[in-house]
Amino acid sequence: MVTDIERGFVLTNGHVVIDPANGSRAETCQLGFVQGVGDTPVSFYQGDVEMAIFDPVTDLDFAVLRIMHHLSGPPFVFSSYVKVNAFASVEDAVTVFGFPSGQTGLTVTEGSVTGFSRGTVLTDVPITAGFSGAPATDGQHRLIGLATRVRYVIDAESGEEGILDYGLGDILSLINWTDGAGADHRTFMHHDDDRLFSSSEPVIRDEQLGCSYLVRTAASPAVYCLLTGDRRLVFPDERTFFSWFPDYSEVLYISDSDLARYRLIGAVTYRPGSLVKIISDPKVYVVIDSFGTLRWIPDEIRARELFGEGWIGTVHDVPDAFFPAYEVSLPLSGGG
């Protein structure tokens, strides 16, 4: 999906240009463009890979490509680009454009947003093989995500595998990733309403953690979040757990051997919207996503503007040992 005509930027999935086997990244790729629905690509250009990530821990799966020179076919007329919407909501309309396996030509599939989980826009639009990197737009033709994955779950009683949901890489996660990497996201894309995005700083998605199950063993009080792909996250303490869940009623007991089947990939961070700091540093940060991306609150005026007069009483101390689970991004603007 073209998101900037003047500089020629295109967004897609990271796994399109990154080899999942060894993590190597392509430096160039071939981009094909179609005129309309039902068409197959006829205009081809070389693209350079500007940025890319395919992270099995955070599930971030994005790539920023740049259109370079014409390779073959009739030259394509780049007359428009798609703006982005970082404020998608549950029940918003979704249209996904892609090339599903077994079909020829560009296909359009419609549905709606059903939720948000771990950097992913959940949808009821069926995502099949061939949809990787497919753009998903809202009812006003604004980009809200990129078709990324199908999430499966095993029924605890029957043992049968079923589809839990379909996922779109959230455009807000893409924004946070590019900004956190030191590249201003506005270089690659344009907001439908830039003033709204800027005035809403920080934009915090009310998303779920994405656990298939919450579990612990009889031998340890530690609680784990089981993720798809036989992975698990550990809750570092009770305060982190209770930022996500009201009580332990959903926690199941499993055997040590069953738990060992799941690879430990990291620690759960505080729920988005939480204020955190470490004892050895007075800086206070706000958590903006379920991966633990942090933005520093530069002064008390800004803190009061965003979180009220009692903000200081809501700050959580993160143990130094678990702070590396967080990622510090750009600071917020000052208050006043």
Tab-separated table of C-alpha atoms in Angstrom:
chain	number	residue	atom	x	y	z
A	1	MET	CA	0.000	0.000	0.000
A	2	VAL	CA	1.463	3.358	-1.083
A	3	THR	CA	1.434	5.814	1.833
A	4	ASP	CA	3.536	8.616	0.329
A	5	ILE	CA	3.694	9.471	-3.382
A	6	GLU	CA	6.341	12.197	-3.310
A	7	ARG	CA	8.953	9.979	-1.650
A	8	GLY	CA	7.479	6.684	-2.840
A	9	PHE	CA	6.947	4.779	0.407
A	10	VAL	CA	5.078	1.485	0.635
A	11	LEU	CA	4.122	-0.484	3.766
A	12	THR	CA	3.974	-4.273	4.058
A	13	ASN	CA	4.852	-7.129	6.444
A	14	GLY	CA	8.387	-7.641	7.668
A	15	HIS	CA	8.337	-11.368	6.940
A	16	VAL	CA	7.959	-10.530	3.244
A	17	VAL	CA	11.568	-9.266	3.182
A	18	ILE	CA	13.072	-11.031	6.227
A	19	ASP	CA	13.984	-14.718	6.170
A	20	PRO	CA	12.372	-16.209	9.319
A	21	ALA	CA	14.925	-19.040	9.315
A	22	ASN	CA	18.016	-16.888	9.823
A	23	GLY	CA	16.772	-13.314	10.223
A	24	SER	CA	18.574	-12.037	7.124
A	25	ARG	CA	16.935	-9.055	5.425
A	26	ALA	CA	16.679	-8.377	1.714
A	27	GLU	CA	18.028	-5.000	0.627
A	28	THR	CA	15.819	-4.775	-2.460
A	29	CYS	CA	12.566	-6.315	-3.681
A	30	GLN	CA	10.194	-6.245	-6.633
A	31	LEU	CA	6.939	-4.303	-6.301
A	32	GLY	CA	3.939	-5.006	-8.523
A	33	PHE	CA	0.971	-2.652	-8.936
A	34	VAL	CA	-2.578	-3.232	-10.180
A	35	GLN	CA	-5.141	-0.877	-11.673
A	36	GLY	CA	-8.189	-2.234	-9.874
A	37	VAL	CA	-10.100	-5.087	-8.256
A	38	GLY	CA	-9.765	-8.376	-10.124
A	39	ASP	CA	-6.562	-7.312	-11.865
A	40	THR	CA	-3.163	-8.946	-11.571
A	41	PRO	CA	0.061	-6.897	-11.286
A	42	VAL	CA	1.350	-5.644	-14.640
A	43	SER	CA	3.590	-2.733	-13.618
A	44	PHE	CA	6.760	-3.692	-11.759
A	45	TYR	CA	9.286	-1.544	-9.926
A	46	GLN	CA	12.374	-2.152	-7.851
A	47	GLY	CA	11.905	-1.304	-4.212
A	48	ASP	CA	14.513	-0.639	-1.526
A	49	VAL	CA	13.919	-1.925	2.000
A	50	GLU	CA	14.182	1.124	4.271
A	51	MET	CA	13.200	-0.514	7.576
A	52	ALA	CA	11.911	-3.939	8.571
A	53	ILE	CA	11.134	-5.970	11.674
A	54	PHE	CA	9.918	-9.521	12.188
A	55	ASP	CA	10.132	-10.128	15.929
A	56	PRO	CA	8.969	-13.479	17.367
A	57	VAL	CA	8.828	-11.964	20.872
A	58	THR	CA	6.660	-8.900	20.208
A	59	ASP	CA	5.068	-10.241	16.997
A	60	LEU	CA	5.864	-6.930	15.288
A	61	ASP	CA	5.847	-7.640	11.557
A	62	PHE	CA	6.373	-4.522	9.454
A	63	ALA	CA	8.473	-3.274	6.563
A	64	VAL	CA	8.848	0.155	4.995
A	65	LEU	CA	9.757	-0.025	1.300
A	66	ARG	CA	10.670	2.726	-1.141
A	67	ILE	CA	9.764	2.685	-4.832
A	68	MET	CA	12.930	3.213	-6.859
A	69	HIS	CA	12.966	2.583	-10.624
A	70	HIS	CA	10.686	1.023	-13.217
A	71	LEU	CA	11.490	-2.582	-14.173
A	72	SER	CA	8.849	-3.800	-16.613
A	73	GLY	CA	5.292	-3.402	-17.826
A	74	PRO	CA	3.509	-0.116	-18.473
A	75	PRO	CA	4.567	2.724	-16.135
A	76	PHE	CA	2.131	3.024	-13.247
A	77	VAL	CA	0.456	6.364	-12.553
A	78	PHE	CA	0.818	7.051	-8.825
A	79	SER	CA	-2.033	9.513	-8.491
A	80	SER	CA	-3.021	8.952	-4.870
A	81	TYR	CA	-1.905	7.485	-1.575
A	82	VAL	CA	-3.649	6.167	1.506
A	83	LYS	CA	-3.648	8.123	4.758
A	84	VAL	CA	-3.486	6.333	8.100
A	85	ASN	CA	-5.912	6.217	11.011
A	86	ALA	CA	-4.426	5.469	14.437
A	87	PHE	CA	-7.830	5.680	16.145
A	88	ALA	CA	-9.574	2.522	14.948
A	89	SER	CA	-12.341	1.259	17.244
A	90	VAL	CA	-14.227	-1.973	17.814
A	91	GLU	CA	-17.031	-2.441	15.252
A	92	ASP	CA	-15.357	-0.143	12.711
A	93	ALA	CA	-15.745	-1.392	9.146
A	94	VAL	CA	-12.694	-3.133	7.649
A	95	THR	CA	-11.834	-3.829	4.015
A	96	VAL	CA	-8.824	-6.023	3.225
A	97	PHE	CA	-7.237	-6.004	-0.250
A	98	GLY	CA	-5.138	-9.040	-1.152
A	99	PHE	CA	-4.260	-11.951	-3.396
A	100	PRO	CA	-5.477	-15.107	-1.614
A	101	SER	CA	-3.996	-18.392	-2.780
A	102	GLY	CA	-6.054	-20.186	-5.402
A	103	GLN	CA	-7.532	-16.988	-6.808
A	104	THR	CA	-6.318	-14.663	-9.527
A	105	GLY	CA	-6.472	-10.920	-9.303
A	106	LEU	CA	-6.892	-8.444	-6.478
A	107	THR	CA	-9.614	-9.545	-4.045
A	108	VAL	CA	-11.614	-7.372	-1.651
A	109	THR	CA	-12.957	-8.831	1.597
A	110	GLU	CA	-15.058	-6.913	4.118
A	111	GLY	CA	-15.763	-7.249	7.824
A	112	SER	CA	-15.234	-5.314	11.043
A	113	VAL	CA	-12.845	-4.708	13.937
A	114	THR	CA	-13.555	-7.127	16.799
A	115	GLY	CA	-10.867	-6.071	19.281
A	116	PHE	CA	-7.221	-5.260	19.948
A	117	SER	CA	-4.559	-7.590	21.310
A	118	ARG	CA	-0.793	-7.276	21.649
A	119	GLY	CA	-0.200	-4.824	18.819
A	120	THR	CA	-2.809	-6.457	16.627
A	121	VAL	CA	-6.166	-5.294	15.304
A	122	LEU	CA	-8.466	-8.304	15.565
A	123	THR	CA	-11.018	-8.749	12.798
A	124	ASP	CA	-13.592	-11.185	11.478
A	125	VAL	CA	-12.242	-10.777	7.930
A	126	PRO	CA	-10.838	-14.219	6.969
A	127	ILE	CA	-7.104	-13.948	6.334
A	128	THR	CA	-5.696	-16.771	4.232
A	129	ALA	CA	-2.385	-17.585	2.565
A	130	GLY	CA	-1.517	-14.863	0.081
A	131	PHE	CA	-2.822	-12.028	2.245
A	132	SER	CA	0.553	-11.296	3.875
A	133	GLY	CA	1.046	-7.540	4.023
A	134	ALA	CA	-2.388	-6.860	2.547
A	135	PRO	CA	-3.668	-3.385	3.460
A	136	ALA	CA	-6.738	-3.096	5.670
A	137	THR	CA	-8.690	0.139	5.506
A	138	ASP	CA	-11.619	1.546	7.455
A	139	GLY	CA	-14.914	2.900	6.150
A	140	GLN	CA	-13.226	6.152	5.139
A	141	HIS	CA	-10.477	4.371	3.175
A	142	ARG	CA	-7.806	5.061	5.807
A	143	LEU	CA	-5.148	2.461	6.563
A	144	ILE	CA	-5.593	0.867	9.998
A	145	GLY	CA	-3.419	-2.231	9.643
A	146	LEU	CA	-1.715	-4.874	7.535
A	147	ALA	CA	-2.945	-8.468	7.281
A	148	THR	CA	-0.491	-10.446	9.372
A	149	ARG	CA	-1.666	-13.749	10.819
A	150	VAL	CA	-4.286	-16.248	11.854
A	151	ARG	CA	-4.230	-17.152	15.547
A	152	TYR	CA	-5.144	-20.710	16.503
A	153	VAL	CA	-6.063	-22.146	19.894
A	154	ILE	CA	-6.263	-25.700	21.228
A	155	ASP	CA	-9.506	-26.564	23.004
A	156	ALA	CA	-8.578	-27.692	26.522
A	157	GLU	CA	-11.254	-30.417	26.593
A	158	SER	CA	-11.322	-31.799	23.046
A	159	GLY	CA	-7.714	-31.106	22.112
A	160	GLU	CA	-8.874	-29.872	18.712
A	161	GLU	CA	-7.307	-26.862	17.042
A	162	GLY	CA	-9.541	-24.026	15.931
A	163	ILE	CA	-9.219	-20.474	14.659
A	164	LEU	CA	-9.280	-17.975	17.514
A	165	ASP	CA	-9.104	-14.802	15.460
A	166	TYR	CA	-7.579	-13.057	12.446
A	167	GLY	CA	-4.996	-10.342	12.996
A	168	LEU	CA	-3.897	-7.121	11.325
A	169	GLY	CA	-0.634	-5.491	12.331
A	170	ASP	CA	-1.891	-2.323	14.054
A	171	ILE	CA	-0.854	0.904	12.315
A	172	LEU	CA	-0.380	2.401	15.788
A	173	SER	CA	2.224	-0.276	16.567
A	174	LEU	CA	3.974	0.586	13.302
A	175	ILE	CA	4.019	4.244	14.335
A	176	ASN	CA	5.437	3.419	17.775
A	177	TRP	CA	8.063	1.109	16.272
A	178	THR	CA	9.365	3.611	13.697
A	179	ASP	CA	9.430	6.443	16.232
A	180	GLY	CA	11.179	4.246	18.797
A	181	ALA	CA	13.796	3.320	16.196
A	182	GLY	CA	14.607	7.005	15.733
A	183	ALA	CA	12.783	7.432	12.419
A	184	ASP	CA	9.865	9.888	12.481
A	185	HIS	CA	6.849	7.945	11.226
A	186	ARG	CA	5.607	11.049	9.399
A	187	THR	CA	8.458	10.500	6.943
A	188	PHE	CA	6.681	7.384	5.654
A	189	MET	CA	2.982	8.111	6.101
A	190	HIS	CA	0.396	10.839	6.553
A	191	HIS	CA	-2.330	11.072	9.189
A	192	ASP	CA	-5.883	11.710	8.108
A	193	ASP	CA	-5.954	14.349	10.863
A	194	ASP	CA	-2.432	15.181	12.031
A	195	ARG	CA	-3.670	17.771	14.524
A	196	LEU	CA	-5.891	15.177	16.196
A	197	PHE	CA	-3.012	12.704	16.462
A	198	SER	CA	-0.661	15.338	17.880
A	199	SER	CA	-3.208	16.726	20.349
A	200	SER	CA	-4.060	13.217	21.586
A	201	GLU	CA	-0.461	12.534	22.642
A	202	PRO	CA	0.109	9.931	23.882
A	203	VAL	CA	-2.191	7.703	21.832
A	204	ILE	CA	-2.824	4.601	23.962
A	205	ARG	CA	-4.662	1.594	22.597
A	206	ASP	CA	-6.940	-0.236	25.041
A	207	GLU	CA	-5.708	-3.665	24.000
A	208	GLN	CA	-5.628	-7.106	25.551
A	209	LEU	CA	-2.491	-9.063	26.382
A	210	GLY	CA	-3.304	-11.878	23.951
A	211	CYS	CA	-2.931	-14.820	26.328
A	212	SER	CA	-4.417	-18.101	25.187
A	213	TYR	CA	-4.394	-19.159	28.846
A	214	LEU	CA	-3.125	-17.924	32.207
A	215	VAL	CA	-1.315	-20.709	34.058
A	216	ARG	CA	0.886	-21.589	37.025
A	217	THR	CA	2.263	-24.770	38.553
A	218	ALA	CA	1.835	-26.135	42.061
A	219	ALA	CA	5.574	-25.789	42.646
A	220	SER	CA	5.765	-22.018	42.059
A	221	PRO	CA	3.548	-18.948	42.584
A	222	ALA	CA	4.708	-17.456	39.267
A	223	VAL	CA	1.910	-16.857	36.751
A	224	TYR	CA	2.488	-17.165	33.016
A	225	CYS	CA	0.717	-15.903	29.918
A	226	LEU	CA	0.671	-18.634	27.274
A	227	LEU	CA	0.895	-17.341	23.713
A	228	THR	CA	0.408	-19.041	20.367
A	229	GLY	CA	3.479	-20.718	18.944
A	230	ASP	CA	4.287	-22.527	22.225
A	231	ARG	CA	5.581	-19.341	23.863
A	232	ARG	CA	5.088	-17.876	27.327
A	233	LEU	CA	5.576	-14.630	29.199
A	234	VAL	CA	6.033	-14.415	32.967
A	235	PHE	CA	4.340	-11.842	35.180
A	236	PRO	CA	7.222	-10.353	37.213
A	237	ASP	CA	5.032	-9.520	40.220
A	238	GLU	CA	1.455	-9.206	41.464
A	239	ARG	CA	1.200	-5.506	40.643
A	240	THR	CA	1.935	-6.141	36.989
A	241	PHE	CA	-0.616	-8.971	36.932
A	242	PHE	CA	-3.338	-6.850	38.548
A	243	SER	CA	-2.787	-4.050	36.043
A	244	TRP	CA	-4.216	-6.514	33.496
A	245	PHE	CA	-6.605	-8.737	35.469
A	246	PRO	CA	-8.862	-8.122	38.512
A	247	ASP	CA	-8.084	-11.447	40.228
A	248	TYR	CA	-6.606	-14.924	39.757
A	249	SER	CA	-9.889	-16.605	38.845
A	250	GLU	CA	-8.777	-17.299	35.245
A	251	VAL	CA	-5.447	-18.875	36.238
A	252	LEU	CA	-5.234	-22.625	35.571
A	253	TYR	CA	-2.864	-25.133	37.181
A	254	ILE	CA	-0.720	-27.209	34.835
A	255	SER	CA	2.141	-29.645	35.360
A	256	ASP	CA	5.792	-28.627	35.266
A	257	SER	CA	6.296	-30.785	32.174
A	258	ASP	CA	3.406	-29.116	30.337
A	259	LEU	CA	4.744	-25.668	31.221
A	260	ALA	CA	8.197	-26.622	29.955
A	261	ARG	CA	6.730	-27.137	26.469
A	262	TYR	CA	6.320	-23.375	26.207
A	263	ARG	CA	9.440	-21.334	25.498
A	264	LEU	CA	9.943	-18.419	27.905
A	265	ILE	CA	10.411	-15.327	25.732
A	266	GLY	CA	10.192	-12.492	28.245
A	267	ALA	CA	8.240	-10.714	30.946
A	268	VAL	CA	4.813	-9.093	30.852
A	269	THR	CA	4.945	-5.319	31.195
A	270	TYR	CA	2.393	-3.045	32.869
A	271	ARG	CA	-0.882	-2.458	31.051
A	272	PRO	CA	-0.936	0.451	28.564
A	273	GLY	CA	-1.779	3.707	30.331
A	274	SER	CA	0.141	2.778	33.489
A	275	LEU	CA	2.765	5.134	34.922
A	276	VAL	CA	6.076	3.496	35.829
A	277	LYS	CA	9.602	4.277	37.013
A	278	ILE	CA	12.583	2.498	38.525
A	279	ILE	CA	13.864	3.245	42.033
A	280	SER	CA	17.282	4.366	40.808
A	281	ASP	CA	15.901	6.962	38.353
A	282	PRO	CA	13.332	9.719	39.055
A	283	LYS	CA	12.015	9.752	35.471
A	284	VAL	CA	8.351	8.766	35.167
A	285	TYR	CA	7.122	7.084	31.989
A	286	VAL	CA	3.743	6.159	30.575
A	287	VAL	CA	3.351	2.694	29.047
A	288	ILE	CA	1.765	3.096	25.613
A	289	ASP	CA	1.388	-0.507	24.395
A	290	SER	CA	1.408	-4.126	25.521
A	291	PHE	CA	5.075	-4.517	24.520
A	292	GLY	CA	6.156	-2.068	27.211
A	293	THR	CA	7.009	0.880	24.984
A	294	LEU	CA	7.615	3.880	27.249
A	295	ARG	CA	7.387	7.617	26.749
A	296	TRP	CA	8.972	9.886	29.316
A	297	ILE	CA	6.731	12.526	30.918
A	298	PRO	CA	9.104	15.527	31.032
A	299	ASP	CA	7.463	17.604	33.770
A	300	GLU	CA	4.752	17.661	36.437
A	301	ILE	CA	2.584	20.061	34.439
A	302	ARG	CA	2.296	17.540	31.617
A	303	ALA	CA	1.651	14.732	34.100
A	304	ARG	CA	-1.233	16.655	35.694
A	305	GLU	CA	-2.684	17.546	32.283
A	306	LEU	CA	-2.783	13.899	31.251
A	307	PHE	CA	-3.413	12.006	34.481
A	308	GLY	CA	-4.898	14.472	36.971
A	309	GLU	CA	-3.750	15.989	40.246
A	310	GLY	CA	-3.272	12.604	41.904
A	311	TRP	CA	-0.971	11.249	39.196
A	312	ILE	CA	2.011	10.751	41.481
A	313	GLY	CA	0.065	8.262	43.594
A	314	THR	CA	-0.467	6.009	40.568
A	315	VAL	CA	3.215	5.563	39.664
A	316	HIS	CA	4.491	1.971	39.903
A	317	ASP	CA	8.092	1.041	40.702
A	318	VAL	CA	9.446	-1.527	38.252
A	319	PRO	CA	12.240	-3.752	39.656
A	320	ASP	CA	15.532	-2.892	37.964
A	321	ALA	CA	15.917	-6.503	36.840
A	322	PHE	CA	12.715	-6.295	34.766
A	323	PHE	CA	13.181	-2.812	33.301
A	324	PRO	CA	14.998	-4.224	30.219
A	325	ALA	CA	11.616	-5.714	29.243
A	326	TYR	CA	10.543	-2.143	28.434
A	327	GLU	CA	11.614	-0.036	25.452
A	328	VAL	CA	12.057	3.735	25.835
A	329	SER	CA	10.700	5.692	22.870
A	330	LEU	CA	10.365	9.416	22.202
A	331	PRO	CA	9.540	11.669	25.188
A	332	LEU	CA	6.214	13.445	25.383
A	333	SER	CA	6.093	17.177	24.792
A	334	GLY	CA	6.235	19.397	27.867
A	335	GLY	CA	3.154	20.826	29.552
A	336	GLY	CA	1.933	24.342	29.945
